[in-house]
Coordinates of C-alpha atoms and ligand atoms in Angstrom, one line a residue:
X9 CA 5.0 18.4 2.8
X10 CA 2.9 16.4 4.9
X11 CA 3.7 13.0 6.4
X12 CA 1.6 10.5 8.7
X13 CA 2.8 8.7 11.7
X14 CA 1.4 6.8 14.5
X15 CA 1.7 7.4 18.1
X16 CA 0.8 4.7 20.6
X17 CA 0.1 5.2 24.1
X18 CA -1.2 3.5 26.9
X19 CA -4.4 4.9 28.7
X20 CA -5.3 4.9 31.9
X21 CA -9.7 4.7 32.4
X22 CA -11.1 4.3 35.7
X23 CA -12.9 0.5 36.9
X24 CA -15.9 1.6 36.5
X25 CA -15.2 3.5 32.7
X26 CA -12.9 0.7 31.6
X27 CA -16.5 -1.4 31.5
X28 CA -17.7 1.2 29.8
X29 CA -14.9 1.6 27.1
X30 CA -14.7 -2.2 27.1
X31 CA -18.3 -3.0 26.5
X32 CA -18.2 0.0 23.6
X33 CA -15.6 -1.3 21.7
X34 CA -16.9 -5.2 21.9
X35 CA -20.2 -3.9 20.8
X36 CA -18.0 -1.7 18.1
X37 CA -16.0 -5.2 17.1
X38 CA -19.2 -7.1 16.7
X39 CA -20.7 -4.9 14.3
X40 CA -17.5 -5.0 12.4
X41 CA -17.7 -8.5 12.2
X42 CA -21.4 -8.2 11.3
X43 CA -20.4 -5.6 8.2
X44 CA -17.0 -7.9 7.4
X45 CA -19.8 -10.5 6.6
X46 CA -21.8 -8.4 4.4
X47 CA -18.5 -7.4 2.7
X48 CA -17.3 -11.1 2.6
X49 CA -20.3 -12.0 0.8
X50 CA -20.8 -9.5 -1.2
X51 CA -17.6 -8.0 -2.1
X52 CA -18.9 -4.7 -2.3
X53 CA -16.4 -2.0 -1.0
X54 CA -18.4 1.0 -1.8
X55 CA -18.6 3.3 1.6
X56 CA -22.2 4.6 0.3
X57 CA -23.5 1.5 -0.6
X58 CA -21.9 -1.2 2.2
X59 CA -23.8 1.8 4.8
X60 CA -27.2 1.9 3.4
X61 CA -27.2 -2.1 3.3
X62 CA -26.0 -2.4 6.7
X63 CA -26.7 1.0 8.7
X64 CA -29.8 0.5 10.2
X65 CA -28.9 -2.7 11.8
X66 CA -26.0 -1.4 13.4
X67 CA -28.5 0.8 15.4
X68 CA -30.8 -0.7 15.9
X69 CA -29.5 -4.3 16.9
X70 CA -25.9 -3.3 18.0
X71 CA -27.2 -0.1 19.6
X72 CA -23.9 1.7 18.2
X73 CA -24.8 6.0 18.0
X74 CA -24.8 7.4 13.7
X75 CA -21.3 8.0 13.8
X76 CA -19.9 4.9 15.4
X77 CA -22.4 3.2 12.9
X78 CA -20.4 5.2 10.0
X79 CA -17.2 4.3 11.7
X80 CA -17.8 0.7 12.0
X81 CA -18.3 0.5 7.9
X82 CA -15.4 2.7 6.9
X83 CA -13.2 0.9 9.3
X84 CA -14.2 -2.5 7.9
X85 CA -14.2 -1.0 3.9
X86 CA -10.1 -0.5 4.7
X87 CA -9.4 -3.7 6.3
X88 CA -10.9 -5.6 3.1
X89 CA -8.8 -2.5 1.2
X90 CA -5.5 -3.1 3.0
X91 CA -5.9 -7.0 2.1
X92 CA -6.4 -6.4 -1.5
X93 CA -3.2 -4.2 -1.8
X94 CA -1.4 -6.4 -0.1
X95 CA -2.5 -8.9 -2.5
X96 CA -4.0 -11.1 0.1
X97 CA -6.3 -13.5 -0.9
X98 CA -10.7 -12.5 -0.5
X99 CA -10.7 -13.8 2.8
X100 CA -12.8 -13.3 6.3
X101 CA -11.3 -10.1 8.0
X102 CA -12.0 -10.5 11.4
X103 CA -12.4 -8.4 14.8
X104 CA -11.1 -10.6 17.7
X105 CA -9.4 -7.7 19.7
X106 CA -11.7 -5.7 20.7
X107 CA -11.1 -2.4 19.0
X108 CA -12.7 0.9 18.2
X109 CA -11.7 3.7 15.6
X110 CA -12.4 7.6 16.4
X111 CA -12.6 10.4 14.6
X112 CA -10.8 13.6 16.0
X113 CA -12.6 15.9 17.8
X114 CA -16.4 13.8 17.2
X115 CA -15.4 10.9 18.8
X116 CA -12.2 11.9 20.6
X117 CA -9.9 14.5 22.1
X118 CA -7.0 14.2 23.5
X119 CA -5.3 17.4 25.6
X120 CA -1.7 16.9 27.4
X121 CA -3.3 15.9 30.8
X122 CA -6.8 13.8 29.4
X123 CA -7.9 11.7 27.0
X124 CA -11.8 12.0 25.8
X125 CA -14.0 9.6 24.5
X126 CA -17.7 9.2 23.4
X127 CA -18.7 5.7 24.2
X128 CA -21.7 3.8 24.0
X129 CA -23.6 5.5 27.1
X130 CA -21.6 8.6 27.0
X131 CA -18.2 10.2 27.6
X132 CA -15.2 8.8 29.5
X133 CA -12.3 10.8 30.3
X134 CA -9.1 9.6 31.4
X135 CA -4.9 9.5 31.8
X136 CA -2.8 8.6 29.4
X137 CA 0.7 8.2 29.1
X138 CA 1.7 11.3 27.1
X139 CA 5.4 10.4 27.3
X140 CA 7.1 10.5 23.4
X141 CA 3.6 12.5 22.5
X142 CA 4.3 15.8 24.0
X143 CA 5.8 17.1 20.6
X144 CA 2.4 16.6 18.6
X145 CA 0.6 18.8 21.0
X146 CA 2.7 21.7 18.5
X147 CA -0.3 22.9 16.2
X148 CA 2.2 24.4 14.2
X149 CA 3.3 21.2 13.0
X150 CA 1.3 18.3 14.2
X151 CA -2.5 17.5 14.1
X152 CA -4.0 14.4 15.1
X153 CA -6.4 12.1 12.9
X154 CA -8.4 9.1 13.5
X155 CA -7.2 6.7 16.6
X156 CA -8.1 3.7 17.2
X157 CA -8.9 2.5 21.3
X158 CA -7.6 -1.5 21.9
X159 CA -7.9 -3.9 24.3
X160 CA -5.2 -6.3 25.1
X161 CA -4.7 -8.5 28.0
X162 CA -7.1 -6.3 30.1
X163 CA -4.5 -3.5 29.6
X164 CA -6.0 -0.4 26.9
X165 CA -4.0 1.5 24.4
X166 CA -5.0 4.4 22.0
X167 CA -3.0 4.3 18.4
X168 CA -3.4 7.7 17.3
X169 CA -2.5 8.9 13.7
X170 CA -0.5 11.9 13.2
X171 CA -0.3 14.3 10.5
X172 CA 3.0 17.0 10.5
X173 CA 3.0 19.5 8.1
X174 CA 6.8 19.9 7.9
X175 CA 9.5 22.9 7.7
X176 CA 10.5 22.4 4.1
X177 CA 14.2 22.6 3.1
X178 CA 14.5 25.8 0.7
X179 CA 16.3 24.9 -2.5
X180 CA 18.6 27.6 -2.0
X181 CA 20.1 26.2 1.0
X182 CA 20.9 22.7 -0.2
X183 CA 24.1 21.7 0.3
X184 CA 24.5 17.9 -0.5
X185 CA 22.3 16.0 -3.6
X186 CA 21.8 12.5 -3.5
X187 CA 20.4 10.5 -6.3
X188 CA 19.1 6.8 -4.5
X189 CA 17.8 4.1 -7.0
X190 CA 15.9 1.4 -5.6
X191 CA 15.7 -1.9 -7.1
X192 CA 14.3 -5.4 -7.1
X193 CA 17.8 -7.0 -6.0
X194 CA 19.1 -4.0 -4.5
X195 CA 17.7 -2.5 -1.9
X196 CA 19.0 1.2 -2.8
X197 CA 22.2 2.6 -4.5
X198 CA 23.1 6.5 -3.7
X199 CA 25.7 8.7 -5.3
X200 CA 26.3 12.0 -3.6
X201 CA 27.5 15.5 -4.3
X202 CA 31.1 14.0 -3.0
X203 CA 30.6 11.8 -6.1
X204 CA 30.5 8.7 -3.5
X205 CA 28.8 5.3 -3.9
X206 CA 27.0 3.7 -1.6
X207 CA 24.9 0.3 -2.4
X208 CA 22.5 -1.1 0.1
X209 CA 22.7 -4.8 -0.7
X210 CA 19.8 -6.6 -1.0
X211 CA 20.7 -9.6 -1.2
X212 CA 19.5 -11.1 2.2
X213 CA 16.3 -9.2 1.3
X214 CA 16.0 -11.3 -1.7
X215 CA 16.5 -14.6 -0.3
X216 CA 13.8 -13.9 3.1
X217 CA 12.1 -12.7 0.0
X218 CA 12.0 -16.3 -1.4
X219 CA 11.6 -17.6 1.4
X220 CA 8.5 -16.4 1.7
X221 CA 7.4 -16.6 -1.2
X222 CA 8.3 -20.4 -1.0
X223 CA 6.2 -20.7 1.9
X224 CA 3.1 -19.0 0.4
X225 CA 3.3 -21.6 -2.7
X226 CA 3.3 -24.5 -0.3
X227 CA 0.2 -23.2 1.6
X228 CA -1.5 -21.9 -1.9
X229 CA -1.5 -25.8 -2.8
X230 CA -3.6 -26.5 0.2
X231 CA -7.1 -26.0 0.0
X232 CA -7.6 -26.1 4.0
X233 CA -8.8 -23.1 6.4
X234 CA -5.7 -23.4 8.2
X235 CA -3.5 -23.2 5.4
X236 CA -5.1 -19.6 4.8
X237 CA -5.1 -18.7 8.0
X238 CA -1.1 -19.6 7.8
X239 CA -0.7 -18.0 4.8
X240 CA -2.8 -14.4 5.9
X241 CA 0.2 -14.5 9.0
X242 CA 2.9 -14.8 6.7
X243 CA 1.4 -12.1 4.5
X244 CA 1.4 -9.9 7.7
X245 CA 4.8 -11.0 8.8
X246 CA 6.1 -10.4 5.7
X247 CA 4.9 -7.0 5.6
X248 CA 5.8 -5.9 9.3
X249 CA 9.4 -7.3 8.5
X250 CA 9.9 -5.2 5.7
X251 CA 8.8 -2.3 7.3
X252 CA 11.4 -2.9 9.8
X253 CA 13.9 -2.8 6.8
X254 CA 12.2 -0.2 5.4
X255 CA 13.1 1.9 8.6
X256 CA 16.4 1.0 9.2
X257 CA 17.6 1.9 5.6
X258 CA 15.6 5.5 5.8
X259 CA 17.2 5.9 9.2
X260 CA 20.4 5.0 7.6
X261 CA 20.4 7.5 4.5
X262 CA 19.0 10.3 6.9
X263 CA 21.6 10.1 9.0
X264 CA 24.9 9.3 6.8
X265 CA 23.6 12.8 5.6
X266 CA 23.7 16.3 6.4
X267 CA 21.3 18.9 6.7
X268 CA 20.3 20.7 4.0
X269 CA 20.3 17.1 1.7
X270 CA 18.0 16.9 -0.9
X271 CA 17.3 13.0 -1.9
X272 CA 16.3 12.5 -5.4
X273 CA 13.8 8.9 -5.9
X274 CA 12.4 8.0 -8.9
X275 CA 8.7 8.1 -9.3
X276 CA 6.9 5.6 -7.9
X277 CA 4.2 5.6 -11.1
X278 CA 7.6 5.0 -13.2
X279 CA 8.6 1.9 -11.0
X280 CA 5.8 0.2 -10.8
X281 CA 5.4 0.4 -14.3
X282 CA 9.2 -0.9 -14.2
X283 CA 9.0 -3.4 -12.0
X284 CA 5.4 -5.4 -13.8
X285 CA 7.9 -4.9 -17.2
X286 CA 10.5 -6.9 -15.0
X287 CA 8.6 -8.7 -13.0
X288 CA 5.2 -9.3 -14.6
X289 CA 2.6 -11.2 -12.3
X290 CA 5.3 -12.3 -10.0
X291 CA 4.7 -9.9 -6.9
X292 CA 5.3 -6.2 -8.6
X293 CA 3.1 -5.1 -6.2
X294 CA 4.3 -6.2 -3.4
X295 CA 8.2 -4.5 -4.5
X296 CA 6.0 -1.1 -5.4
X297 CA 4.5 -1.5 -2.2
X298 CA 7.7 -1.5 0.0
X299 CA 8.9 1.4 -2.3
X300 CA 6.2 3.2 -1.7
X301 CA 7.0 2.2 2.0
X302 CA 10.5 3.4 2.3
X303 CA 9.5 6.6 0.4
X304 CA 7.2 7.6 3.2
X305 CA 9.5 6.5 5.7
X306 CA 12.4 8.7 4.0
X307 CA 10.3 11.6 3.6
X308 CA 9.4 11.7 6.8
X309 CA 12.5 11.1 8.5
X310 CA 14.3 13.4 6.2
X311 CA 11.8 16.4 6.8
X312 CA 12.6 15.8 10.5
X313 CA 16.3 16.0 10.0
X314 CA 16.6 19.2 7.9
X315 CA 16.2 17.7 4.4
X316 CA 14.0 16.7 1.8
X317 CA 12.9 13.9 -0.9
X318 CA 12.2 15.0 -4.6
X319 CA 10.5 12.6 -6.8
X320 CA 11.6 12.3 -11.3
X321 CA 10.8 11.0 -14.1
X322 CA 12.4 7.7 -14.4
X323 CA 12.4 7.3 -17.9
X324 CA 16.0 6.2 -18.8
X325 CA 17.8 6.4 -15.7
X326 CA 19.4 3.3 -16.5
X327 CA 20.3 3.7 -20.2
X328 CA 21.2 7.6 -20.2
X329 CA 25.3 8.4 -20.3
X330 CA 25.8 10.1 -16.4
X331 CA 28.6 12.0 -18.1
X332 CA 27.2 13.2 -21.6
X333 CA 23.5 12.5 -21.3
X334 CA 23.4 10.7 -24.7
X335 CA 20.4 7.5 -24.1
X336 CA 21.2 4.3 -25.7
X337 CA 20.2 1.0 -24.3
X338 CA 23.0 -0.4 -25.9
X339 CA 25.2 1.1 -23.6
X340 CA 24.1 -0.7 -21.0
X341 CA 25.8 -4.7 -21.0
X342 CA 23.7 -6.5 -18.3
X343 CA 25.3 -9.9 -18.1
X344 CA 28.5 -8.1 -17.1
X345 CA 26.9 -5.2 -15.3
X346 CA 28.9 -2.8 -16.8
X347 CA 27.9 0.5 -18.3
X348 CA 29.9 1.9 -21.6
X349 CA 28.6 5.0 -23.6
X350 CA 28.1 4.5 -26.8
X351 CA 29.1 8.0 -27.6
X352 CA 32.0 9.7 -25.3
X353 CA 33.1 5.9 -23.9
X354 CA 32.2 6.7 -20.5
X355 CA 32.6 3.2 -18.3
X356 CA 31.3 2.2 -15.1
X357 CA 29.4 -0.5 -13.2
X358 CA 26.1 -0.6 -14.2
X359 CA 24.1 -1.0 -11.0
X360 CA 25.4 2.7 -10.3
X361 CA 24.2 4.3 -13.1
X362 CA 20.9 5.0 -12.2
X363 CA 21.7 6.6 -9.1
X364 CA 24.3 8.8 -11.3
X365 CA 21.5 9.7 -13.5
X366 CA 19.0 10.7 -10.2
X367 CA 21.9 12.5 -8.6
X368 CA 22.0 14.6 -12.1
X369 CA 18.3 15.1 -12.4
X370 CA 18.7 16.7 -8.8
X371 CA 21.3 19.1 -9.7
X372 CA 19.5 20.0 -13.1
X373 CA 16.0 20.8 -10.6
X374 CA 18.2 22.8 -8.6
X375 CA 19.3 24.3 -11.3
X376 CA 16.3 25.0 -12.8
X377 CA 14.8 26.1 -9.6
X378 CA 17.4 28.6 -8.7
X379 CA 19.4 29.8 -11.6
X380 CA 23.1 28.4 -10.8
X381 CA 24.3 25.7 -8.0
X382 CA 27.9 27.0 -8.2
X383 CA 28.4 25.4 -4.8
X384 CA 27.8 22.0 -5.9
X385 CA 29.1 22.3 -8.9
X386 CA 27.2 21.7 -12.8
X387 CA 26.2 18.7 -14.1
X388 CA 29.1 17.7 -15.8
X389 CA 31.0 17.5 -12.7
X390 CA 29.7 14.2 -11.7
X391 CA 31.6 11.4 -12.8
X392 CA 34.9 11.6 -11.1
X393 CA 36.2 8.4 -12.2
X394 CA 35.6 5.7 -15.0
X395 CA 36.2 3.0 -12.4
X396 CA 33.5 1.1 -10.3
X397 CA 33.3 1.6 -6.7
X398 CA 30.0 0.2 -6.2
X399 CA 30.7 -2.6 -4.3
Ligands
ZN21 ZN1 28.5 9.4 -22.5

């Protein structure tokens, strides 16, 4: 599995090279700004086509070397990119910080004492602060990706982005299944080998939620350049917030678990398809978004910690019997969040069901994978109890 990360430092250029790296990555801002135009205008997010309409001005009137030229248009192509998935509305982006975005070994290199960088009028070396980086100098592991070089309040920083190719958890040596639903006013629901519940309100997530989104409605109505500028922040305050949550739930599940857990999610292709059913124009993408969020986050963290994530088919998690396995919409009774099989009578509250149903789906991989998971017992085992312990 492979997982992305990124790793900020501080770095340390000399006077003189900090005007250097300064003046490089102004120059490298302005002819961002100079492409977001052409993009603003013309909407056109193709990297061929965006560089043949704008690459010769970026040498010859900003002076920037072929690959800072190519940099310049793919960095600008994914701010316009990240705005659109974020459902942003076609605004501006703009390049006040001065900032600059490197490609690994071209434009940068990085060993555990210096930091290397082609600049306008050549190469700057310098110090950086390699504390909470040592780890990704393991090539066994770790290798580094584009960073980006910013400017802020005269002090510079790299942001470097870190690929790991992680240890994965054999499924022989799996000792704990977890099944986690995610939902729209949940945040997640497990249910463990232990046949233990474990729901992950949502509920203040659902009213900042509204929140927000009663704040965007009241800017949408006004028509003024503030009022987009306003709602832009908002977008990106949103966002960093529920990355925040994002972590702590991850970090939560990762470590309320053992090693050797394997976390089963439903596909993301499934809930998004899921959530536009339930949720239709009203913001699915910004719920598929975070879910695709705290699946990264999970992954990550759980590769780290000795575990891993599986992803299933979601088709029915919420209507299929956790007991017999018989599907029948029917047996699901929403108003009263309760769950009762139309065939063996099996009852339980509803919002655990689907994480009942992942938990199975995990066991039935394993046992597909392996043979027999005598350890953590068949399928059938699962339902302990006909009484709700959800809450
Ligand atoms: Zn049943």
């Amino acid at each position: 599995m492979e997982s992305v990360k990124t790793a900020k430092v501080q770095i340390h250029p000399q006077e003189k090279d900090a005007q250097l790296l300064l003046e490089s990555i102004r120059v490298y801002a302005k002819g961002c700004a100079f492409v977001s135009e052409y993009i603003f205008r013309t909407k056109d997010l193709s990297q061929v086509s965006v560089q043949k309409h704008t690459y010769a001005t970026l040498r010859s009137e900003y002076g920037l070397p072929s690959q800072m030229a190519c940099n310049v248009v793919r960095t600008v192509i994914g701010s316009y990119k990240t705005n659109r998935t974020n459902r942003n509305p076609w605004t501006l982006c703009e390049y006040k910080n001065p900032q600059m975005t490197l490609s690994w070994n071209r434009d940068y290199s990085l060993n555990k004492e210096r930091f290397s960088v082609g600049t306008l009028y050549g190469r700057v070396k310098c110090t950086y602060d390699i504390k909470g980086v040592e780890r990704y100098f393991d090539k066994t592991v770790y290798s580094f990706g584009t960073a980006k070089v910013v400017c802020k309040h005269g002090k510079f920083f790299l942001h470097i982005s870190v690929s790991a190719e992680m240890d994965i958890l054999n499924d022989t040596d799996v000792v704990n299944v977890v099944g986690i639903d995610r939902g729209i006013n949940f945040l997640a629901n497990t249910y463990d080998s232990k046949g233990r519940s474990k729901f992950y309100s949502g509920r203040a997530i659902k009213n900042k939620r509204a929140h927000y989104k009663e704040l965007r409605r009241e800017l949408q109505s006004k028509q003024t350049p503030s009022a987009r500028r306003r709602l832009k922040a908002i977008g990106q305050r949103e966002n960093r917030w529920m990355r925040d949550v994002n972590h702590c739930v991850s970090k939560a599940l990762v470590e309320s678990n053992p090693k050797g857990t394997l976390f089963v999610l439903e596909d993301l292709k499934g809930i998004r398809h899921a959530t536009e059913r339930v949720l239709r124009k009203d913001r699915y993408e910004a719920v598929s978004w975070s879910f695709y969020d705290l699946e990264q986050k999970l992954g990550y963290k759980a590769s780290e910690n000795g575990q891993k994530v599986i992803k299933v088919d979601p088709t029915y998690t919420s209507q299929t019997c956790p007991k017999c396995g018989h599907i029948d919409k029917r047996s699901r009774h929403k108003k009263v969040h309760t769950f009762v099989c139309t065939n063996c009578g099996y009852t339980s509250n509803d919002d655990r069901i689907g994480a009942m149903n992942l938990y199975r789906m995990g066991i039935e991989y394993l046992v597909e994978s392996q043979g027999s998971m005598s350890s953590l017992g068949g399928a059938q085992s699962i339902a302990p109890d006909v009484t709700s312990a959800s809450k």
